[in-house]
Amino acid sequence: AFEKALEESEAEGREVPQRGNLIIPLGRASETREQAEAAIFLASDRSSYVTGVTLDVNGGMHMR
């Protein structure tokens, strides 16, 4: 699947995706800021009533 996507990207003149990004539904790796904002939320008073939850900040990678 990766090789086919690579060939199609090159043939269409699109930027060639990194192999890992092909499995992320959003099609890109996260930015450091996006990861940090999740951590800041959990460390803030805004999450004071949050307990026992897993916050997946992964672009939907585990949805597939």
mmCIF file of C-alpha atoms in Angstrom:
data_model
loop_
_atom_site.group_PDB
_atom_site.id
_atom_site.type_symbol
_atom_site.label_atom_id
_atom_site.label_comp_id
_atom_site.label_asym_id
_atom_site.label_seq_id
_atom_site.Cartn_x
_atom_site.Cartn_y
_atom_site.Cartn_z
ATOM 1 C CA ALA A 1 0.000 0.000 0.000
ATOM 2 C CA PHE A 2 2.835 2.396 0.816
ATOM 3 C CA GLU A 3 4.605 1.782 -2.468
ATOM 4 C CA LYS A 4 1.419 2.423 -4.466
ATOM 5 C CA ALA A 5 0.706 5.673 -2.584
ATOM 6 C CA LEU A 6 4.317 6.737 -3.116
ATOM 7 C CA GLU A 7 4.090 6.110 -6.863
ATOM 8 C CA GLU A 8 0.764 7.961 -7.143
ATOM 9 C CA SER A 9 2.106 10.933 -5.176
ATOM 10 C CA GLU A 10 5.196 11.181 -7.331
ATOM 11 C CA ALA A 11 3.212 10.787 -10.572
ATOM 12 C CA GLU A 12 0.831 13.589 -9.580
ATOM 13 C CA GLY A 13 3.670 15.847 -8.459
ATOM 14 C CA ARG A 14 2.414 15.887 -4.870
ATOM 15 C CA GLU A 15 4.646 15.981 -1.846
ATOM 16 C CA VAL A 16 5.664 12.438 -0.978
ATOM 17 C CA PRO A 17 4.228 11.448 2.412
ATOM 18 C CA GLN A 18 6.337 9.852 5.072
ATOM 19 C CA ARG A 19 5.475 6.213 5.618
ATOM 20 C CA GLY A 20 4.063 6.783 9.132
ATOM 21 C CA ASN A 21 1.725 9.535 7.955
ATOM 22 C CA LEU A 22 -0.134 7.108 5.687
ATOM 23 C CA ILE A 23 -1.693 5.394 8.702
ATOM 24 C CA ILE A 24 -2.798 8.647 10.350
ATOM 25 C CA PRO A 25 -6.300 9.589 9.129
ATOM 26 C CA LEU A 26 -5.479 13.304 9.364
ATOM 27 C CA GLY A 27 -2.580 12.603 6.992
ATOM 28 C CA ARG A 28 0.176 14.282 8.984
ATOM 29 C CA ALA A 29 2.193 13.968 12.131
ATOM 30 C CA SER A 30 1.172 16.130 15.061
ATOM 31 C CA GLU A 31 2.798 19.419 15.825
ATOM 32 C CA THR A 32 4.554 19.833 19.162
ATOM 33 C CA ARG A 33 2.025 22.551 20.022
ATOM 34 C CA GLU A 34 -0.874 20.113 19.632
ATOM 35 C CA GLN A 35 0.675 17.641 22.043
ATOM 36 C CA ALA A 36 1.567 20.397 24.503
ATOM 37 C CA GLU A 37 -1.959 21.854 24.490
ATOM 38 C CA ALA A 38 -3.392 18.494 25.562
ATOM 39 C CA ALA A 39 -0.885 18.259 28.421
ATOM 40 C CA ILE A 40 -1.561 21.854 29.467
ATOM 41 C CA PHE A 41 -5.300 21.185 29.525
ATOM 42 C CA LEU A 42 -4.855 18.151 31.755
ATOM 43 C CA ALA A 43 -2.592 20.119 34.090
ATOM 44 C CA SER A 44 -4.978 23.075 34.283
ATOM 45 C CA ASP A 45 -7.970 23.792 36.504
ATOM 46 C CA ARG A 46 -10.199 23.274 33.455
ATOM 47 C CA SER A 47 -9.680 19.527 33.798
ATOM 48 C CA SER A 48 -10.402 19.446 37.536
ATOM 49 C CA TYR A 49 -13.357 17.090 37.073
ATOM 50 C CA VAL A 50 -11.619 14.786 34.576
ATOM 51 C CA THR A 51 -10.808 11.346 35.988
ATOM 52 C CA GLY A 52 -9.885 7.993 34.508
ATOM 53 C CA VAL A 53 -9.765 9.000 30.869
ATOM 54 C CA THR A 54 -7.317 8.351 28.066
ATOM 55 C CA LEU A 55 -6.860 11.386 25.878
ATOM 56 C CA ASP A 56 -5.661 10.209 22.481
ATOM 57 C CA VAL A 57 -3.838 13.014 20.696
ATOM 58 C CA ASN A 58 -2.928 10.965 17.641
ATOM 59 C CA GLY A 59 -4.811 12.291 14.629
ATOM 60 C CA GLY A 60 -7.214 9.348 14.720
ATOM 61 C CA MET A 61 -4.508 6.744 14.210
ATOM 62 C CA HIS A 62 -6.253 4.175 16.431
ATOM 63 C CA MET A 63 -9.605 4.598 14.664
ATOM 64 C CA ARG A 64 -8.625 2.392 11.737
#
